[in-house]
XYZ file of C-alpha atoms in Angstrom:
524
model
C 42.668 102.132 -24.528
C 40.530 102.851 -27.622
C 40.647 99.215 -28.289
C 39.249 98.399 -24.688
C 36.471 100.632 -25.233
C 35.776 98.799 -28.775
C 35.856 95.841 -27.386
C 33.779 96.419 -24.595
C 30.919 98.156 -26.745
C 31.026 95.003 -28.983
C 30.820 92.569 -25.954
C 27.644 94.830 -24.652
C 26.207 94.459 -28.143
C 26.292 90.945 -28.217
C 24.991 90.701 -24.831
C 22.288 92.615 -26.116
C 21.405 90.643 -28.769
C 21.525 87.412 -26.862
C 18.721 89.188 -24.206
C 16.729 90.261 -27.398
C 17.106 86.409 -28.570
C 16.381 84.736 -25.243
C 13.401 87.616 -24.834
C 12.042 86.352 -28.355
C 12.017 82.583 -27.639
C 10.381 83.145 -24.262
C 7.603 84.523 -25.774
C 7.287 82.670 -29.031
C 4.221 80.821 -27.722
C 2.430 84.119 -27.047
C 2.770 86.085 -30.639
C 1.284 84.940 -33.659
C 3.656 82.805 -35.675
C 5.040 84.980 -38.710
C 4.284 82.132 -41.155
C 1.202 80.380 -40.802
C 1.017 76.403 -41.798
C 0.045 75.929 -45.193
C -2.185 72.600 -45.549
C -3.738 70.321 -48.590
C -5.556 68.044 -47.191
C -7.407 64.863 -49.064
C -10.817 66.066 -47.872
C -13.741 67.901 -50.183
C -14.838 71.291 -49.822
C -18.150 70.175 -48.501
C -16.781 67.791 -45.359
C -18.386 68.520 -42.092
C -18.001 65.187 -40.204
C -15.243 65.592 -37.754
C -14.115 61.863 -37.813
C -13.084 62.754 -41.291
C -10.550 65.338 -39.893
C -9.018 62.910 -37.331
C -6.566 60.759 -39.772
C -5.186 64.095 -41.095
C -4.648 65.870 -37.912
C -4.583 63.073 -35.023
C -2.587 65.161 -32.528
C -5.173 68.252 -32.612
C -8.202 65.712 -32.843
C -7.030 63.993 -29.658
C -6.940 67.156 -27.997
C -10.453 67.809 -29.284
C -11.782 64.936 -27.841
C -10.820 66.023 -24.467
C -14.265 68.010 -24.944
C -16.158 65.078 -24.031
C -15.086 65.870 -20.087
C -17.608 66.011 -17.897
C -16.547 66.447 -14.622
C -13.926 69.053 -14.099
C -15.017 72.289 -12.241
C -13.249 75.512 -11.344
C -14.619 77.444 -8.458
C -17.586 79.032 -10.344
C -17.940 77.076 -13.471
C -17.499 73.654 -15.122
C -18.214 70.994 -17.631
C -20.918 69.516 -14.949
C -24.536 70.249 -16.319
C -26.178 71.349 -13.159
C -29.101 73.254 -12.798
C -27.961 77.056 -12.819
C -30.895 78.224 -10.307
C -30.335 75.251 -8.151
C -27.997 76.101 -5.173
C -29.716 73.551 -2.986
C -28.859 70.255 -4.299
C -25.313 69.277 -4.426
C -23.455 68.431 -7.815
C -24.460 67.164 -10.520
C -27.704 68.453 -9.714
C -27.159 71.885 -8.402
C -24.064 73.829 -7.107
C -23.310 76.054 -4.811
C -22.653 79.365 -6.874
C -26.017 79.161 -8.555
C -28.761 81.929 -9.313
C -31.908 80.925 -7.692
C -34.198 83.385 -9.224
C -33.475 82.143 -12.530
C -36.971 80.597 -13.172
C -38.610 83.638 -11.593
C -36.932 86.242 -13.951
C -37.555 83.955 -17.342
C -40.870 83.704 -16.260
C -42.918 82.552 -19.447
C -40.218 82.019 -21.693
C -38.871 78.517 -22.280
C -35.366 79.367 -20.342
C -37.794 78.973 -17.173
C -38.009 75.073 -18.158
C -34.522 74.217 -18.122
C -31.093 76.034 -18.023
C -28.261 73.974 -17.266
C -24.393 74.872 -17.124
C -23.097 73.901 -20.518
C -21.115 70.723 -21.151
C -18.080 70.568 -24.032
C -18.671 71.421 -27.177
C -18.831 67.955 -28.411
C -22.248 67.656 -26.880
C -23.928 70.698 -28.219
C -26.391 68.565 -30.464
C -26.897 65.707 -27.812
C -27.711 68.498 -25.108
C -29.996 70.498 -27.265
C -32.154 67.608 -28.286
C -32.778 66.832 -24.865
C -33.308 70.107 -23.355
C -36.876 71.099 -22.030
C -36.838 74.384 -23.956
C -38.098 72.629 -27.098
C -41.095 71.330 -26.830
C -40.570 67.241 -26.696
C -44.242 66.314 -25.775
C -45.534 67.627 -29.142
C -44.800 66.805 -33.156
C -43.622 70.319 -33.353
C -40.957 71.882 -30.934
C -42.279 75.509 -30.833
C -39.004 76.947 -31.557
C -37.725 78.141 -35.095
C -34.995 76.282 -36.881
C -32.735 79.180 -36.088
C -32.097 77.410 -33.009
C -29.961 75.435 -34.813
C -27.595 77.874 -36.262
C -24.774 77.477 -33.378
C -25.113 73.672 -33.143
C -23.658 72.554 -35.922
C -22.099 72.808 -39.187
C -24.727 71.044 -41.074
C -26.263 74.439 -40.990
C -24.264 75.463 -44.152
C -26.226 72.333 -46.098
C -29.563 73.054 -44.388
C -29.477 77.018 -45.558
C -27.986 76.341 -49.005
C -30.870 73.895 -49.659
C -33.905 75.913 -47.679
C -32.616 79.499 -48.686
C -33.956 81.742 -46.127
C -37.272 79.954 -45.833
C -35.195 77.729 -43.671
C -35.104 80.232 -40.619
C -38.778 79.853 -39.562
C -39.162 76.012 -39.755
C -39.959 74.297 -36.635
C -36.581 73.109 -34.978
C -38.057 69.463 -34.682
C -38.192 69.370 -38.441
C -34.099 68.802 -38.483
C -34.066 66.712 -35.001
C -33.623 63.443 -36.960
C -31.486 64.743 -39.773
C -28.141 64.958 -38.214
C -25.293 62.666 -36.184
C -25.178 64.054 -32.766
C -21.689 63.481 -32.798
C -20.167 63.571 -36.017
C -22.020 66.935 -36.705
C -21.416 68.822 -33.923
C -19.392 71.974 -33.269
C -15.636 70.864 -34.534
C -13.358 71.117 -37.273
C -15.499 72.380 -40.034
C -17.087 75.157 -38.006
C -13.853 77.016 -38.007
C -11.577 75.365 -40.949
C -11.985 75.551 -44.624
C -11.611 71.292 -44.968
C -9.076 71.692 -47.821
C -6.711 74.208 -46.491
C -7.683 74.540 -43.051
C -7.604 78.375 -42.889
C -9.866 79.794 -40.453
C -13.149 80.754 -42.260
C -16.474 82.390 -40.940
C -19.468 80.032 -41.500
C -21.796 81.956 -39.347
C -24.531 83.859 -41.665
C -25.298 86.382 -38.846
C -21.789 87.505 -38.566
C -21.142 87.167 -42.294
C -23.710 89.712 -42.771
C -22.705 92.041 -39.682
C -18.985 92.034 -41.327
C -20.395 92.729 -44.898
C -22.497 95.626 -43.044
C -19.043 97.286 -41.836
C -17.345 97.031 -45.122
C -15.270 93.999 -44.443
C -14.665 90.948 -46.664
C -14.995 87.928 -44.098
C -12.233 86.061 -46.226
C -9.799 88.787 -46.389
C -9.588 89.684 -42.284
C -6.196 89.244 -40.363
C -5.588 85.954 -38.949
C -5.136 87.321 -35.286
C -8.598 88.984 -35.673
C -10.214 85.690 -37.240
C -8.762 83.879 -34.053
C -11.149 85.704 -32.032
C -14.484 85.917 -34.765
C -14.384 82.148 -35.376
C -15.475 81.770 -31.505
C -17.449 85.231 -31.721
C -19.448 83.039 -34.195
C -21.448 81.864 -31.772
C -20.462 83.185 -27.962
C -22.339 86.465 -28.743
C -25.485 87.983 -28.048
C -28.183 87.708 -30.875
C -31.783 87.693 -31.363
C -34.292 86.374 -34.450
C -35.658 88.787 -36.774
C -39.284 89.531 -36.736
C -41.632 88.876 -39.877
C -42.083 92.740 -40.546
C -38.316 93.806 -39.751
C -36.645 91.275 -42.848
C -36.146 87.568 -43.351
C -38.572 86.078 -40.623
C -36.513 84.130 -37.642
C -33.079 84.785 -39.276
C -30.311 85.408 -36.811
C -28.928 89.213 -36.030
C -25.879 90.645 -34.366
C -27.410 93.512 -32.298
C -24.104 95.368 -32.913
C -24.525 98.437 -35.384
C -24.432 100.774 -32.309
C -21.585 99.195 -30.389
C -20.763 96.123 -27.963
C -21.823 97.684 -24.644
C -25.410 96.392 -23.116
C -26.380 100.462 -23.312
C -25.728 100.185 -27.163
C -27.398 97.075 -27.765
C -30.392 98.335 -25.686
C -30.751 101.540 -27.939
C -30.606 98.977 -31.029
C -33.117 96.717 -29.454
C -35.564 100.145 -28.991
C -35.556 100.535 -33.062
C -35.356 97.330 -34.615
C -38.854 95.648 -33.415
C -42.368 95.280 -34.168
C -44.138 95.815 -30.976
C -47.355 97.277 -30.532
C -47.571 97.779 -26.804
C -48.326 101.200 -25.371
C -45.165 103.003 -24.759
C -42.841 100.181 -26.664
C -44.332 100.730 -30.126
C -41.380 100.096 -32.820
C -39.072 98.018 -29.902
C -37.980 94.526 -30.238
C -38.897 91.926 -27.297
C -38.052 88.274 -26.968
C -41.182 87.831 -24.838
C -43.587 89.462 -22.175
C -43.149 88.753 -18.781
C -46.669 87.342 -17.358
C -46.012 88.653 -13.698
C -45.228 92.520 -14.585
C -46.732 92.547 -17.754
C -43.249 93.967 -18.949
C -41.958 93.490 -22.487
C -38.459 91.290 -22.150
C -35.242 90.944 -23.632
C -33.156 87.660 -23.052
C -29.446 88.188 -23.692
C -27.732 85.197 -24.642
C -24.127 84.798 -23.817
C -21.859 87.790 -25.087
C -18.545 86.470 -24.326
C -17.210 88.015 -27.432
C -18.778 91.309 -26.757
C -17.480 91.663 -23.418
C -13.745 90.823 -24.121
C -13.355 93.265 -27.375
C -12.828 95.850 -24.767
C -11.630 94.698 -22.010
C -8.016 94.500 -21.137
C -6.814 91.395 -23.206
C -9.169 92.392 -25.856
C -7.792 95.873 -26.359
C -4.516 94.663 -26.048
C -5.157 92.076 -28.986
C -5.037 88.828 -26.722
C -7.407 86.703 -28.630
C -10.057 83.852 -27.654
C -7.686 81.258 -28.999
C -4.548 82.709 -27.239
C -6.131 81.564 -23.839
C -8.515 78.863 -24.385
C -6.655 76.746 -27.044
C -3.273 77.585 -25.595
C -0.168 76.107 -27.671
C 0.801 72.424 -26.485
C 3.770 70.054 -27.329
C 2.744 66.816 -28.344
C 4.947 63.612 -27.685
C 6.986 64.470 -30.667
C 7.555 67.812 -29.470
C 5.816 69.626 -32.195
C 3.790 72.616 -31.299
C 0.271 72.591 -31.755
C -2.754 74.796 -30.542
C -4.779 72.765 -28.062
C -8.327 71.890 -29.404
C -9.709 71.294 -25.921
C -11.811 74.423 -25.735
C -12.017 75.282 -21.795
C -11.155 77.145 -18.955
C -7.491 78.072 -18.439
C -8.302 77.540 -14.480
C -8.603 73.578 -15.368
C -4.984 73.912 -15.582
C -3.141 73.647 -12.188
C -0.026 75.283 -14.133
C -1.907 77.905 -15.360
C 0.235 77.822 -18.476
C -1.978 79.758 -20.704
C -1.929 82.799 -18.499
C 1.830 82.204 -17.804
C 2.664 82.560 -21.756
C 2.142 86.181 -21.027
C 2.591 86.446 -17.343
C 5.622 84.323 -17.035
C 6.704 86.269 -13.714
C 3.836 85.479 -11.993
C 3.188 82.084 -10.303
C -0.152 79.589 -10.687
C -1.549 80.519 -7.445
C -1.135 84.067 -8.077
C -2.872 84.065 -11.211
C -5.477 81.586 -9.933
C -6.142 84.112 -6.968
C -6.489 87.089 -9.410
C -9.017 85.622 -11.702
C -11.243 84.116 -8.510
C -10.558 87.909 -6.973
C -12.681 89.405 -9.833
C -15.011 86.542 -10.242
C -16.421 86.764 -6.338
C -16.779 90.218 -6.682
C -18.811 90.059 -9.900
C -20.724 86.843 -8.512
C -21.801 88.747 -5.361
C -22.882 91.681 -7.265
C -25.040 89.660 -9.868
C -27.010 88.053 -6.921
C -27.537 91.451 -5.691
C -28.591 92.559 -8.983
C -30.843 89.631 -9.503
C -32.984 89.988 -6.388
C -33.221 93.750 -6.980
C -34.561 92.725 -10.558
C -37.186 90.110 -8.863
C -38.255 93.069 -6.650
C -38.974 95.249 -9.664
C -41.241 92.819 -11.378
C -43.363 92.423 -8.087
C -43.311 96.299 -7.743
C -44.992 96.141 -11.041
C -47.181 93.507 -10.451
C -48.628 94.860 -7.815
C -49.152 97.991 -9.115
C -50.729 96.662 -12.081
C -53.457 95.266 -9.905
C -53.874 98.294 -7.139
C -57.174 99.228 -6.168
C -56.501 102.114 -4.100
C -56.008 106.018 -4.896
C -53.683 106.246 -7.746
C -51.146 109.359 -8.692
C -52.857 111.467 -11.768
C -50.040 110.437 -14.421
C -50.475 106.366 -13.177
C -50.335 105.144 -16.690
C -47.343 106.860 -17.938
C -45.089 106.126 -14.577
C -46.317 102.312 -15.237
C -44.884 102.448 -18.883
C -41.558 104.239 -17.248
C -41.546 101.325 -14.579
C -41.669 98.682 -17.160
C -39.044 100.402 -19.000
C -36.756 99.956 -15.938
C -37.574 96.379 -15.110
C -36.892 95.869 -18.842
C -33.620 97.671 -18.636
C -32.615 96.517 -15.341
C -32.921 92.722 -16.532
C -31.447 93.021 -19.822
C -28.037 94.560 -18.020
C -28.040 91.936 -15.324
C -28.735 89.162 -17.942
C -25.658 90.719 -19.734
C -23.469 89.377 -17.250
C -25.357 86.649 -16.018
C -25.561 85.027 -19.521
C -21.621 85.959 -19.968
C -19.441 82.786 -19.069
C -16.528 84.343 -17.565
C -18.182 85.777 -14.521
C -16.575 89.063 -14.959
C -13.221 88.001 -16.031
C -13.449 88.657 -19.865
C -13.978 92.611 -18.707
C -14.279 93.292 -15.070
C -14.382 96.798 -15.150
C -17.655 96.054 -17.795
C -19.052 93.574 -15.668
C -19.249 95.530 -12.468
C -20.401 98.691 -14.069
C -23.326 96.793 -16.071
C -24.320 95.459 -12.591
C -23.939 98.506 -10.980
C -26.260 99.923 -13.737
C -28.477 96.970 -13.549
C -29.282 97.623 -9.718
C -29.991 101.416 -10.356
C -32.835 100.653 -13.227
C -34.402 98.212 -11.111
C -34.554 100.477 -8.106
C -36.069 102.953 -10.106
C -38.636 100.444 -11.695
C -39.797 99.832 -7.586
C -39.974 103.432 -6.894
C -41.985 104.573 -10.166
C -44.653 101.850 -9.244
C -44.345 103.134 -5.742
C -45.234 106.654 -7.015
C -47.887 105.399 -9.232
C -49.843 103.912 -6.541
C -49.139 106.807 -4.294
C -47.196 104.038 -2.113
C -49.860 102.219 -1.578
C -47.973 99.035 -2.201
C -45.071 99.868 -0.038
C -46.113 97.679 2.772
C -46.293 94.355 0.437
C -43.092 95.210 -0.329
C -41.419 95.699 2.919
C -38.968 92.991 4.053
C -36.798 90.062 2.452
C -37.779 89.391 -1.163
C -37.105 85.835 -0.956
C -39.803 85.611 1.726
C -42.078 88.095 -0.473
C -41.485 86.359 -3.832
C -39.836 82.547 -3.126
C -37.245 81.330 -5.709
C -38.799 78.845 -7.978
C -36.627 76.110 -7.641
C -38.464 73.522 -10.085
C -40.239 74.018 -13.084
C -40.500 72.094 -16.108
C -43.224 71.367 -19.170
C -44.569 68.347 -17.376
C -45.099 70.069 -14.330
C -46.669 72.824 -15.843
C -49.390 70.137 -16.961
C -50.072 69.708 -13.503
C -52.714 71.912 -11.718
C -51.998 71.294 -8.410
C -48.453 72.255 -8.887
C -49.244 75.385 -10.704
C -50.734 76.672 -7.482
C -47.518 76.332 -5.382
C -46.252 79.923 -6.512
C -48.094 83.050 -6.508
C -46.207 83.984 -9.985
C -47.727 81.035 -11.530
C -51.225 81.740 -11.593
C -50.262 84.225 -14.792
C -49.151 80.810 -16.525
C -51.502 78.206 -18.122
C -52.025 74.781 -17.013
C -50.625 72.815 -20.180
C -53.252 70.006 -21.225
C -51.970 66.608 -20.312
C -49.400 65.153 -23.064
C -47.156 62.291 -23.550
C -43.427 62.794 -24.449
C -43.033 62.300 -28.599
C -39.398 62.640 -28.626
C -36.133 61.164 -26.643
C -33.481 63.034 -28.030
C -33.753 61.602 -31.729
C -35.836 58.673 -31.103
C -39.897 59.098 -31.350
C -41.645 57.618 -28.954
C -45.062 58.456 -30.154
C -45.759 58.177 -33.751
C -46.652 60.981 -36.106
C -50.103 59.492 -36.591
C -50.996 59.138 -33.004
């Protein structure tokens, strides 16, 4: 009987080992490999050309070239470069899931001219040089060279050559000093060319890590699998001349990664002299409401970091560069940086959620995205109404409240805060999925701030503007569907929307630049 018990115990132990082995094998594509591959390439330490990496890593490079794809859409996103405010025209010009008030909210800022869905990383330079936010009707683009920061690893050379003087140079100075395909975001952005170890090439990220007492060269590999993406998929701003190196990019993370943390940061790191906003930072002043504004960029990293996946240690690379098998069955990380939703089998998600079907997983993503997008549109409309309320209150000629000036400062503060909280989610590219709780909470707060702005403007005018704010905001302030630099040169066009009266009519000018091609000589 003792022998039987012993045999039974051994059998159970053996079955347990088999189960553990099977479980480990099933999850081998999820966990970080214990031993990172060691490479010694034939490349120089200064190599940045993408094509130079192809002979060394043909399988990875083949997947990288899939970033050239420009036709596949998910429900809310895709690589088709549609105008993000255009929900009237069909693809590729517009898309049904667009936000019609973007040009209104960014009035007076270069984003009002053009804001499109991004194509793949391989088009970063090409699309950058053709976007209307850079002034192509003059020799100078009107934006700092800082704008190149997340477009090319060529940045390392330019900063080394020019030092901190680089950032404040005009963006167009470097327009024709780069190969649009070979120098776009690619291998050298994230890898040491000789060892292929992950590396940080971003100056502002390096600055932040050092400020936190971290050595960018000695970080855990799993942390690096998020940070190499966090070099660019982040919120940032350009330093003012009195706050440090002029136009140098800075990540506003000193107080945390949430919108409230960044908002507090911006309240302490600017050089505004506007009454009520002294010492605060602003990207521009909205011409209709006269409010100093903040423009959020694309805070994917900050949104992800304390969400469900970020808190669990699941990195950007786990989902957007999932392991795949090449023809010879070798396991490699896909370098097609794209949404897992483009894969009908949802393999990136099923690395961990293997007990769920692709259809179920897709439905859960869409469940979050629909609720986020619906709330995003609602917050957007309240923000527009807040601008209009303050605009009307600015120009109100009737009896005003005793504390009118202070109430108007408070109203503009709420306009600024409401739009920044909306923009934090709007500019983030997961439509809420990277952190559903944060996205919905941020949009709820955005509406509260914007509504408070309306209430304060009403109080300041003793509710005299109430009749002008009654009704559908789309009728009161129609969405601006079209606006670009050429149209702003047309006085007749500038009469087509009541908010355009606060913008100057631009002087007539011929286009000087078409990509890297000069259409008009510098002398002319």
